[in-house]
CSV table of C-alpha atoms and ligand atoms in Angstrom, one decimal:
chain,number,residue,atom,x,y,z
A,722,MET,CA,140.0,134.8,76.9
A,723,GLU,CA,143.7,133.9,77.8
A,724,TYR,CA,145.6,135.6,74.9
A,725,GLY,CA,144.5,137.5,71.9
A,726,LEU,CA,143.9,140.6,70.1
A,727,ILE,CA,141.5,143.6,70.9
A,728,GLY,CA,140.3,146.3,68.4
A,729,ALA,CA,137.3,147.7,67.0
A,730,LYS,CA,137.3,145.8,63.7
A,731,LEU,CA,139.7,143.1,63.1
A,732,GLY,CA,138.8,141.3,60.0
A,733,HIS,CA,141.4,139.4,58.6
A,734,SER,CA,144.6,139.3,61.0
A,735,TYR,CA,147.8,137.4,60.6
A,736,SER,CA,148.3,137.7,64.3
A,737,ARG,CA,146.8,134.5,65.4
A,738,GLN,CA,148.9,132.5,63.0
A,739,ILE,CA,151.9,134.3,64.1
A,740,HIS,CA,151.3,134.0,67.8
A,741,GLU,CA,150.3,130.3,67.8
A,742,GLU,CA,153.1,129.7,65.8
A,743,ILE,CA,155.6,131.2,68.1
A,744,GLY,CA,153.9,130.8,71.6
A,745,GLY,CA,151.9,127.5,71.2
A,746,TYR,CA,148.9,129.1,73.0
A,747,SER,CA,145.7,129.8,71.3
A,748,TYR,CA,145.0,133.4,70.2
A,749,GLU,CA,141.7,134.9,70.0
A,750,LEU,CA,140.5,137.9,68.0
A,751,LYS,CA,138.2,139.7,70.0
A,752,GLU,CA,136.3,142.4,68.4
A,753,LEU,CA,135.1,145.3,70.7
A,754,PRO,CA,133.0,147.4,68.5
A,755,THR,CA,132.5,150.3,70.8
A,756,ARG,CA,134.5,152.3,73.4
A,757,ALA,CA,132.2,150.9,76.0
A,758,ASP,CA,132.9,147.3,75.0
A,759,ALA,CA,136.6,148.1,75.4
A,760,GLU,CA,136.2,149.7,78.7
A,761,ALA,CA,134.2,146.8,80.0
A,762,PHE,CA,136.8,144.3,78.7
A,763,LEU,CA,139.6,146.2,80.4
A,764,GLU,CA,137.9,146.5,83.7
A,765,ALA,CA,137.0,142.8,83.8
A,766,ARG,CA,140.8,142.1,83.6
A,767,ASP,CA,139.7,138.5,82.4
A,768,PHE,CA,142.6,137.6,80.1
A,769,LYS,CA,146.6,136.7,80.5
A,770,ALA,CA,147.8,139.0,77.8
A,771,VAL,CA,146.4,140.7,74.8
A,772,ASN,CA,147.6,142.9,71.9
A,773,VAL,CA,145.9,146.0,71.3
A,774,THR,CA,145.0,147.6,67.9
A,775,ILE,CA,143.0,150.6,66.5
A,776,PRO,CA,141.5,152.5,68.0
A,777,TYR,CA,142.4,151.6,71.6
A,778,LYS,CA,146.1,151.7,72.0
A,779,LYS,CA,145.7,155.0,73.8
A,780,LEU,CA,142.5,154.0,75.7
A,781,VAL,CA,144.3,151.3,77.4
A,782,ILE,CA,146.9,153.4,79.1
A,783,PRO,CA,144.8,154.6,82.1
A,784,TYR,CA,143.9,151.1,82.8
A,785,CYS,CA,147.7,150.0,83.3
A,786,ASP,CA,149.3,149.8,86.5
A,787,GLU,CA,152.6,150.3,84.9
A,788,VAL,CA,153.5,151.5,81.5
A,789,GLU,CA,157.0,151.1,80.2
A,790,PRO,CA,158.5,154.7,79.7
A,791,ARG,CA,158.7,154.3,76.0
A,792,ALA,CA,155.1,153.3,75.5
A,793,ALA,CA,154.2,156.2,77.7
A,794,ALA,CA,156.4,158.7,75.8
A,795,ILE,CA,154.9,157.4,72.5
A,796,GLY,CA,151.3,157.5,74.1
A,797,ALA,CA,150.4,154.0,72.8
A,798,VAL,CA,150.2,150.5,74.3
A,799,ASN,CA,150.0,147.7,72.0
A,800,THR,CA,150.8,145.0,74.3
A,801,LEU,CA,148.9,144.5,77.7
A,802,VAL,CA,150.1,142.0,80.2
A,803,ASN,CA,148.1,140.7,83.2
A,804,ARG,CA,150.3,139.7,86.0
A,805,ASP,CA,148.3,138.6,89.2
A,806,GLY,CA,145.7,141.0,88.4
A,807,LYS,CA,148.0,144.0,87.6
A,808,LEU,CA,148.2,145.3,84.1
A,809,TYR,CA,151.4,146.2,82.5
A,810,GLY,CA,151.7,148.0,79.2
A,811,TYR,CA,154.3,147.8,76.5
A,812,ASN,CA,154.9,149.2,72.8
A,813,THR,CA,156.3,146.4,70.7
A,814,ASP,CA,155.4,148.2,67.5
A,815,TYR,CA,158.5,150.2,68.4
A,816,ASP,CA,160.4,147.2,68.4
A,817,GLY,CA,158.9,145.9,65.2
A,818,PHE,CA,159.8,149.0,63.1
A,819,ALA,CA,163.3,149.2,64.8
A,820,TYR,CA,163.7,145.5,63.7
A,821,LEU,CA,162.5,146.0,60.0
A,822,ALA,CA,165.0,149.1,59.7
A,823,ARG,CA,167.9,147.2,61.3
A,824,ARG,CA,167.3,144.1,59.2
A,825,HIS,CA,167.7,146.2,56.2
A,826,GLY,CA,170.5,148.1,57.2
A,827,VAL,CA,168.5,151.3,57.1
A,828,ARG,CA,170.5,153.6,59.6
A,829,PHE,CA,168.8,157.0,60.8
A,830,ARG,CA,171.9,158.5,62.4
A,831,GLY,CA,172.4,162.0,61.0
A,832,LYS,CA,169.6,161.7,58.5
A,833,THR,CA,166.5,163.7,57.7
A,834,VAL,CA,163.5,161.3,57.9
A,835,LEU,CA,160.1,162.2,56.4
A,836,ILE,CA,157.3,160.4,58.0
A,837,LEU,CA,154.1,160.3,55.9
A,838,GLY,CA,150.9,160.5,58.2
A,839,SER,CA,150.0,162.2,61.6
A,840,GLY,CA,147.9,159.2,63.1
A,841,GLY,CA,149.0,156.9,65.9
A,842,THR,CA,151.7,155.1,64.2
A,843,ARG,CA,153.6,158.2,63.4
A,844,ASN,CA,154.6,158.8,67.0
A,845,THR,CA,156.1,155.1,67.2
A,846,VAL,CA,158.1,155.6,63.9
A,847,ALA,CA,159.2,159.1,65.0
A,848,ALA,CA,160.4,157.6,68.4
A,849,VAL,CA,162.7,155.0,66.6
A,850,CYS,CA,164.1,157.4,64.4
A,851,ARG,CA,165.0,160.0,67.2
A,852,ASP,CA,166.2,157.2,69.4
A,853,ARG,CA,168.6,155.9,66.5
A,854,GLY,CA,170.1,159.6,66.1
A,855,ALA,CA,168.1,161.0,63.3
A,856,GLU,CA,169.2,164.6,62.6
A,857,ARG,CA,165.6,165.6,61.8
A,858,VAL,CA,162.3,164.1,61.8
A,859,VAL,CA,159.6,165.8,59.6
A,860,THR,CA,156.0,164.7,59.7
A,861,LEU,CA,153.9,165.2,56.4
A,862,SER,CA,150.1,165.5,56.4
A,863,ARG,CA,147.4,166.5,54.0
A,864,SER,CA,146.6,169.5,56.1
A,865,GLY,CA,150.1,170.6,57.1
A,866,ALA,CA,148.6,171.3,60.7
A,867,ASP,CA,149.8,170.6,64.0
A,868,GLY,CA,153.6,171.0,63.2
A,869,CYS,CA,153.4,169.0,60.1
A,870,ILE,CA,154.3,170.2,56.7
A,871,THR,CA,152.1,169.2,53.4
A,872,TYR,CA,153.3,166.9,50.8
A,873,GLU,CA,153.6,169.9,48.6
A,874,GLN,CA,155.8,171.6,50.8
A,875,ALA,CA,158.0,168.5,51.3
A,876,GLU,CA,158.2,168.0,47.5
A,877,ALA,CA,159.3,171.7,47.1
A,878,SER,CA,162.0,171.6,49.5
A,879,GLY,CA,163.3,168.2,48.1
A,880,GLU,CA,164.9,167.3,51.5
A,881,GLY,CA,165.0,163.8,53.0
A,882,GLN,CA,167.1,160.7,52.9
A,883,ILE,CA,164.7,158.3,54.5
A,884,ILE,CA,160.9,158.2,53.9
A,885,VAL,CA,158.7,156.2,56.2
A,886,ASN,CA,154.9,155.8,55.6
A,887,ALA,CA,152.9,155.7,58.7
A,888,SER,CA,149.4,156.6,57.0
A,889,PRO,CA,147.0,154.2,55.4
A,890,ALA,CA,147.6,155.7,52.0
A,891,GLY,CA,147.9,152.8,49.4
A,892,MET,CA,146.5,150.3,51.8
A,893,TYR,CA,143.9,147.9,50.6
A,894,PRO,CA,141.3,148.6,49.3
A,895,ASN,CA,142.8,152.0,48.3
A,896,ASN,CA,145.6,150.1,46.4
A,897,GLY,CA,147.4,152.5,44.1
A,898,GLU,CA,146.9,155.7,46.3
A,899,CYS,CA,150.2,157.6,46.9
A,900,LEU,CA,150.6,161.3,47.8
A,901,LEU,CA,154.3,161.8,47.1
A,902,ASP,CA,156.4,162.0,44.1
A,903,LEU,CA,159.7,160.5,45.0
A,904,LYS,CA,161.5,162.0,41.9
A,905,LYS,CA,161.7,165.4,44.1
A,906,PHE,CA,163.9,163.8,46.7
A,907,PRO,CA,167.4,163.6,45.0
A,908,ASP,CA,169.0,162.3,48.3
A,909,LEU,CA,166.7,159.6,48.9
A,910,GLU,CA,168.4,156.3,50.2
A,911,ALA,CA,165.4,154.1,51.3
A,912,VAL,CA,161.6,154.1,51.8
A,913,LEU,CA,159.8,152.0,54.4
A,914,ASP,CA,156.0,151.4,54.6
A,915,VAL,CA,154.0,150.2,57.8
A,916,VAL,CA,151.5,149.0,55.5
A,917,TYR,CA,151.8,145.2,54.4
A,918,ASN,CA,148.7,144.8,52.3
A,919,PRO,CA,149.6,145.0,49.3
A,920,PHE,CA,153.1,143.9,49.8
A,921,ARG,CA,154.3,146.7,47.4
A,922,THR,CA,152.2,149.9,48.0
A,923,GLU,CA,152.3,152.4,45.1
A,924,LEU,CA,155.0,154.1,47.3
A,925,LEU,CA,157.1,151.1,47.4
A,926,LEU,CA,156.7,150.3,43.7
A,927,ARG,CA,157.7,154.0,42.8
A,928,ALA,CA,160.8,153.8,45.1
A,929,GLU,CA,161.7,150.4,43.4
A,930,GLU,CA,161.5,151.8,40.0
A,931,LEU,CA,163.8,154.6,40.9
A,932,GLY,CA,166.1,151.9,42.2
A,933,ILE,CA,165.8,153.1,45.8
A,934,PRO,CA,165.6,150.3,48.5
A,935,ALA,CA,161.8,149.7,49.6
A,936,TYR,CA,160.6,147.5,52.5
A,937,CYS,CA,157.1,146.7,53.4
A,938,GLY,CA,155.6,146.5,56.9
A,939,MET,CA,155.3,142.6,57.2
A,940,GLU,CA,158.5,142.0,58.9
A,941,MET,CA,157.5,144.9,61.3
A,942,LEU,CA,154.2,143.0,61.9
A,943,VAL,CA,155.9,139.8,62.7
A,944,ALA,CA,158.5,141.1,64.7
A,945,GLN,CA,156.2,143.1,67.0
A,946,ALA,CA,154.2,139.9,67.5
A,947,VAL,CA,157.5,138.1,68.4
A,948,TYR,CA,158.4,140.8,70.9
A,949,ALA,CA,154.9,140.8,72.3
A,950,SER,CA,154.9,137.0,72.6
A,951,ALA,CA,158.0,137.4,74.7
A,952,ARG,CA,156.3,139.7,77.1
A,953,PHE,CA,153.1,137.6,77.3
A,954,LEU,CA,155.3,134.5,78.5
A,955,ASP,CA,158.0,136.4,80.3
A,956,ARG,CA,160.5,134.8,77.8
A,957,LYS,CA,163.6,136.0,76.1
A,958,VAL,CA,163.0,137.5,72.7
A,959,ASP,CA,163.9,134.9,69.9
A,960,LEU,CA,164.3,136.8,66.6
A,961,SER,CA,165.1,133.6,64.8
A,962,HIS,CA,161.1,133.3,64.4
A,963,VAL,CA,160.8,136.4,62.4
A,964,GLU,CA,162.5,135.5,59.2
A,965,ARG,CA,160.8,132.0,59.0
A,966,ILE,CA,157.3,133.3,59.9
A,967,HIS,CA,157.6,136.1,57.6
A,968,ARG,CA,158.6,133.7,54.8
A,969,ASP,CA,155.8,131.2,55.6
A,970,ILE,CA,153.3,133.9,55.5
A,971,ARG,CA,154.6,135.6,52.2
A,972,ARG,CA,154.7,132.1,50.6
A,973,GLN,CA,151.1,131.4,51.5
A,974,VAL,CA,149.6,134.6,50.7
A,975,SER,CA,151.9,135.9,47.6
A,976,ASN,CA,150.3,135.9,44.2
A,977,ILE,CA,152.3,134.5,41.4
A,978,SER,CA,151.3,136.0,37.8
A,979,LEU,CA,152.3,134.2,34.7
A,980,ILE,CA,152.9,136.3,31.4
A,981,GLY,CA,154.2,135.2,28.2
A,982,MET,CA,153.3,134.5,24.4
A,983,PRO,CA,149.8,133.4,23.8
A,984,GLY,CA,149.7,129.6,24.0
A,985,CYS,CA,153.0,129.3,25.8
A,986,GLY,CA,151.2,127.4,28.6
A,987,LYS,CA,150.3,130.2,31.1
A,988,SER,CA,146.9,128.6,31.7
A,989,THR,CA,148.2,125.0,31.8
A,990,VAL,CA,151.2,125.7,34.0
A,991,GLY,CA,148.9,128.1,36.2
A,992,ARG,CA,146.5,125.4,37.0
A,993,ALA,CA,149.2,122.9,38.0
A,994,LEU,CA,151.2,125.4,40.0
A,995,ALA,CA,148.2,126.6,41.9
A,996,ARG,CA,147.5,122.9,42.7
A,997,ALA,CA,151.1,122.4,43.8
A,998,LEU,CA,151.2,125.6,46.1
A,999,GLY,CA,147.5,125.4,47.4
A,1000,LYS,CA,146.8,128.5,45.7
A,1001,THR,CA,143.6,129.7,44.1
A,1002,TYR,CA,143.7,129.7,40.2
A,1003,VAL,CA,142.6,132.7,38.4
A,1004,ASP,CA,142.5,132.9,34.5
A,1005,LEU,CA,142.2,136.5,33.6
A,1006,ASP,CA,140.8,135.5,30.3
A,1007,ASP,CA,138.0,133.8,32.0
A,1008,VAL,CA,137.4,136.8,34.1
A,1009,ILE,CA,137.2,139.0,31.1
A,1010,GLU,CA,134.7,136.6,29.5
A,1011,GLN,CA,132.5,136.7,32.4
A,1012,VAL,CA,132.6,140.5,32.7
A,1013,ALA,CA,132.0,141.0,28.9
A,1014,LYS,CA,129.4,138.2,28.7
A,1015,MET,CA,131.1,137.0,25.5
A,1016,PRO,CA,133.9,134.9,24.3
A,1017,ILE,CA,137.4,136.5,23.6
A,1018,PRO,CA,137.2,136.0,20.0
A,1019,ASP,CA,133.9,137.8,20.0
A,1020,ILE,CA,135.2,140.7,22.0
A,1021,PHE,CA,137.8,141.2,19.5
A,1022,ALA,CA,135.6,140.7,16.4
A,1023,GLN,CA,132.7,143.0,17.8
A,1024,ARG,CA,134.3,145.6,19.9
A,1025,GLY,CA,137.9,145.7,18.8
A,1026,GLU,CA,141.3,145.2,20.7
A,1027,ASP,CA,141.1,148.6,22.6
A,1028,VAL,CA,137.9,147.7,24.3
A,1029,PHE,CA,139.3,144.1,25.0
A,1030,ARG,CA,142.4,145.8,26.6
A,1031,LYS,CA,140.4,148.0,28.9
A,1032,TYR,CA,138.5,144.8,30.1
A,1033,GLU,CA,141.8,143.4,30.6
A,1034,ALA,CA,143.3,146.4,32.6
A,1035,ASP,CA,140.2,146.2,35.0
A,1036,ALA,CA,140.5,142.6,35.5
A,1037,VAL,CA,144.1,143.1,36.4
A,1038,ARG,CA,143.4,145.8,38.8
A,1039,GLU,CA,140.9,143.9,40.7
A,1040,CYS,CA,142.4,140.6,40.8
A,1041,ALA,CA,145.9,142.1,41.7
A,1042,LYS,CA,144.4,143.2,45.0
A,1043,ASN,CA,143.7,139.8,46.3
A,1044,HIS,CA,146.1,137.3,47.8
A,1045,GLY,CA,147.1,133.7,47.5
A,1046,GLN,CA,146.4,133.2,43.7
A,1047,VAL,CA,148.2,131.9,40.6
A,1048,ILE,CA,147.1,134.6,38.0
A,1049,ALA,CA,147.2,133.2,34.3
A,1050,CYS,CA,147.3,136.5,32.2
A,1051,GLY,CA,146.6,136.7,28.5
A,1052,GLY,CA,149.6,137.2,26.4
A,1053,GLY,CA,149.0,140.7,25.4
A,1054,VAL,CA,148.6,141.8,29.1
A,1055,ILE,CA,152.1,143.7,29.0
A,1056,LYS,CA,150.7,145.8,26.1
A,1057,THR,CA,148.9,148.1,28.6
A,1058,PRO,CA,151.4,150.1,30.4
A,1059,GLY,CA,151.0,149.6,34.1
A,1060,ASN,CA,149.5,146.2,34.3
A,1061,ALA,CA,152.8,144.5,35.1
A,1062,ARG,CA,153.3,146.7,38.1
A,1063,LEU,CA,149.7,146.1,39.2
A,1064,LEU,CA,150.4,142.4,39.3
A,1065,ARG,CA,153.6,142.9,41.2
A,1066,GLN,CA,151.8,144.5,44.1
A,1067,ASN,CA,151.2,141.2,45.8
A,1068,GLY,CA,153.8,138.8,44.3
A,1069,PRO,CA,156.2,137.9,41.6
A,1070,VAL,CA,155.5,138.1,37.8
A,1071,LEU,CA,157.1,135.1,36.0
A,1072,TRP,CA,157.5,135.0,32.2
A,1073,ILE,CA,156.6,131.6,30.7
A,1074,ARG,CA,158.9,130.9,27.9
A,1075,ARG,CA,158.1,128.2,24.9
A,1076,PRO,CA,159.6,128.1,21.5
A,1077,VAL,CA,157.6,129.7,19.0
A,1078,GLU,CA,157.2,126.9,16.7
A,1079,LYS,CA,155.5,125.1,19.5
A,1080,LEU,CA,152.9,127.8,19.9
A,1081,PRO,CA,149.2,127.2,18.8
A,1082,THR,CA,148.1,129.3,16.0
A,1083,THR,CA,144.5,128.8,16.1
A,1084,GLY,CA,141.6,129.8,18.6
A,1085,ARG,CA,143.4,133.1,19.4
A,1086,PRO,CA,142.5,136.1,17.5
A,1087,LEU,CA,146.0,137.6,17.5
A,1088,SER,CA,147.9,134.2,17.0
A,1089,MET,CA,146.7,133.3,13.2
A,1090,GLY,CA,149.7,132.4,10.9
A,1091,GLY,CA,153.0,131.5,12.1
A,1092,HIS,CA,154.9,134.5,10.7
A,1093,SER,CA,152.9,136.9,12.7
A,1094,LEU,CA,153.6,135.0,15.8
A,1095,LYS,CA,157.5,135.5,15.3
A,1096,LYS,CA,156.9,139.2,14.6
A,1097,MET,CA,154.7,139.4,17.8
A,1098,GLU,CA,157.3,137.6,19.7
A,1099,ALA,CA,159.9,140.2,18.7
A,1100,GLU,CA,158.0,143.0,19.6
A,1101,ARG,CA,156.6,141.6,23.0
A,1102,THR,CA,159.9,140.0,24.3
A,1103,PRO,CA,161.2,143.3,25.7
A,1104,LEU,CA,158.0,143.9,27.5
A,1105,TYR,CA,157.9,140.4,28.9
A,1106,ARG,CA,161.4,140.8,30.0
A,1107,SER,CA,160.9,144.1,31.8
A,1108,GLY,CA,157.5,143.0,33.1
A,1109,SER,CA,158.7,140.0,34.9
A,1110,ASP,CA,160.9,139.1,38.1
A,1111,ALA,CA,162.0,135.8,36.5
A,1112,ALA,CA,161.7,133.6,33.3
A,1113,VAL,CA,160.7,130.0,33.4
A,1114,ASP,CA,161.1,127.7,30.4
A,1115,ASN,CA,158.2,125.6,29.5
A,1116,PHE,CA,160.2,123.6,26.8
A,1117,GLY,CA,159.5,120.0,28.1
A,1118,ARG,CA,157.2,118.3,30.7
A,1119,LEU,CA,154.7,120.3,32.5
A,1120,SER,CA,156.0,118.8,35.8
A,1121,ASP,CA,159.5,120.3,35.2
A,1122,THR,CA,158.1,123.6,34.3
A,1123,VAL,CA,155.9,123.7,37.5
A,1124,ARG,CA,159.0,122.6,39.6
A,1125,ASP,CA,161.1,125.5,38.1
A,1126,ALA,CA,158.3,127.8,38.7
A,1127,VAL,CA,158.1,127.0,42.3
A,1128,GLU,CA,161.9,127.3,42.5
A,1129,ALA,CA,161.6,130.8,40.8
A,1130,PHE,CA,158.8,131.7,43.1
A,1131,ASP,CA,160.8,130.8,46.3
A,1132,GLN,CA,163.9,132.6,45.1
A,1133,THR,CA,161.9,135.8,45.2
A,1134,PHE,CA,161.9,135.6,49.2
A,1135,ASP,CA,165.8,135.8,49.3
A,1136,PRO,CA,166.8,138.6,51.5
A,1137,GLY,CA,166.3,141.9,49.8
A,1138,ASN,CA,163.2,141.0,47.9
B,2493,LIG,N1,154.7,121.6,28.7
B,2493,LIG,C1,153.8,121.4,27.9
B,2493,LIG,N2,153.6,120.1,27.3
B,2493,LIG,C2,152.9,120.0,26.4
B,2493,LIG,N3,151.9,120.8,25.8
B,2493,LIG,C3,151.7,121.9,26.6
B,2493,LIG,C4,153.0,122.3,27.5
B,2493,LIG,N4,152.6,123.6,28.0
B,2493,LIG,C5,151.4,124.1,27.3
B,2493,LIG,N5,151.0,122.9,26.4
B,2493,LIG,C6,149.8,122.9,25.5
B,2493,LIG,O1,149.7,124.3,24.9
B,2493,LIG,C7,148.5,124.7,24.5
B,2493,LIG,C8,148.4,126.1,25.0
B,2493,LIG,O2,148.6,126.1,26.5
B,2493,LIG,P1,147.9,127.3,27.3
B,2493,LIG,O3,148.0,126.9,28.7
B,2493,LIG,O4,146.3,127.5,27.0
B,2493,LIG,O5,148.7,128.6,26.9
B,2493,LIG,P2,148.3,130.0,27.6
B,2493,LIG,O6,147.4,130.1,28.5
B,2493,LIG,O7,149.7,130.6,27.7
B,2493,LIG,O8,147.7,130.6,26.1
B,2493,LIG,C9,147.6,123.8,25.3
B,2493,LIG,O9,147.3,122.9,24.3
B,2493,LIG,C10,148.6,123.0,26.3
B,2493,LIG,O10,148.0,121.9,26.6
B,2494,LIG,O1,148.5,137.7,23.2
B,2494,LIG,C1,147.3,138.3,23.3
B,2494,LIG,O2,147.2,139.5,23.0
B,2494,LIG,C2,146.1,137.5,23.7
B,2494,LIG,C3,146.3,136.4,24.4
B,2494,LIG,C4,145.2,135.6,24.9
B,2494,LIG,O3,145.5,134.9,26.0
B,2494,LIG,P1,146.4,133.7,25.8
B,2494,LIG,O4,147.8,134.1,26.2
B,2494,LIG,O5,146.1,132.8,27.2
B,2494,LIG,O6,146.3,132.8,24.7
B,2494,LIG,C5,143.9,136.2,25.0
B,2494,LIG,O7,144.0,137.4,26.1
B,2494,LIG,C6,143.6,137.4,23.8
B,2494,LIG,O8,143.3,136.4,22.8
B,2494,LIG,C7,144.6,138.3,23.5
B,2495,LIG,MG1,145.5,131.1,28.8
C-alpha cells in the first residue's frame, strides 16, 4: 500500500474520495482490527504515507522517528509519512479544527470554552483553543473525573461562550442524543461539533433553534485531509480545495425532504428530483404502508389518525438518519412536533406549493371535499413555513419545479448554512 487510512474499524469513510480528488493518488482503506495487526503494519513500514484513526493515534507515536512538537503535546498522530524509511508523525486534526473555527469567524481569544467529551479529540480541540488565546478551557464528561466537570455542573454554572462537542454523543446511529441544555448558557456565541454524521447533531439543532451559530465537523474532516495530503506529497497546503470538496460531498450525501399539502406534487416532484440529482427516492407513505402492512386509507379507517401519525413519526426517525435521499413526506408530517427537525438533520426541507384548486380531492382520507382542503391549508401553512428551509412553487411544468428545487437545494450550501 502506498497511501491510505489505518484504523480498527473503518466502515464508510469519505477520506478516499477527498484524498483522491486532491492528491491524484489512490488511497486505500486498511482495516487493522487488532493492536497486533497495527503493530505489524507499523513495523513493516511498507507504505508511503497514511492517516491514522481510532484507536491507533497514540499507538503510532513510538514508531515515529520524529513527531512534530504539536502532535507530541496533544499525544496523537493522525498523519504518518515515510521518508526514506524514516517515519514522521503529524497531527492535522489540529489544523482541521482550527480551519473550521477560522472559516466561520469563531474566535477563542479571551473566551471560556466548554469541550464536551474526554476522549482523544478533546486534546486536539483544547490545544487549538489554548493556542488561540482562550481564557479558560473546561472539559465536560459524564463522570466528571480527571479534572473534568459534569454536564450538570456546567449547566449550574451557566458559564461558557463557545461549546465544542468532541464526544461521540449524537453521532449515527445514536442520532438525537445530546447531554446539554443550551438554554442554561446565556452568553453562548457559537457551537461547533466534530461529528459530521448527521450533519446537524441534536446539539447543533438546539443551537440553531436558539439562534446561535452552529457548525458541523465536515469542514474539519475535509481540511485535515487537505493538510495531510500536503504532508504526504511535501507540497504547500492549498486550502482552496476545502470549500469545493466540502460542497461536493454535501451535495452528494445530503437528503432533500419535501413537505406540503396532500396532492401538491411531493411524490411526483420527488421522483423526478431524485433522478436529476442521482439520489435515492423514498416515499414515506410507502414506508408506512410496508411497516403497517396495509394501505394508508385502511390505517385511517381501522386504526385512526393517531396510530397513523405514530407510524409516520417512526418512519421519519429511521429514514432521516440515512443519506443521499429525496424523501417525499405525507402532507400531515408537520402535524407531529419534532418531525421537521428530524428531517433537517441531514439536509434541507423544501415546501412544495400548489394552488389549492389544483389539489386532488380523492384517494386521500383527509382531502375529501374542496372546502375542507382550504381549511386544512390555512391550518397547516404556518407549520409548512416554519418546518421548511425554502419554498418551491409547483404551479406549472414539472421540469420547472425540479429546476427550482435543485436551485433551492444548492442555495442551502451558501456560506453560513
Ligand atoms: N407540475 C405538475 N403538473 C401536472 N400535474 C402534477 C404536477 N405536480 C403534481 N401533479 C399531479 O398531482 C397529483 C398529486 O401528486 P402527488 O405527487 O401524488 O402529490 P403528493 O405526493 O404531494 O400528495 C398527481 O396526479 C400528479 O401527477
Ligand atoms: O395530509 C395528510 O395528512 C396526509 C397526506 C397523505 O400523503 P400525501 O401528502 O402524499 O397525499 C398521507 O400521508 C395521508 O393520507 C395523510
Ligand atoms: Mg405523496
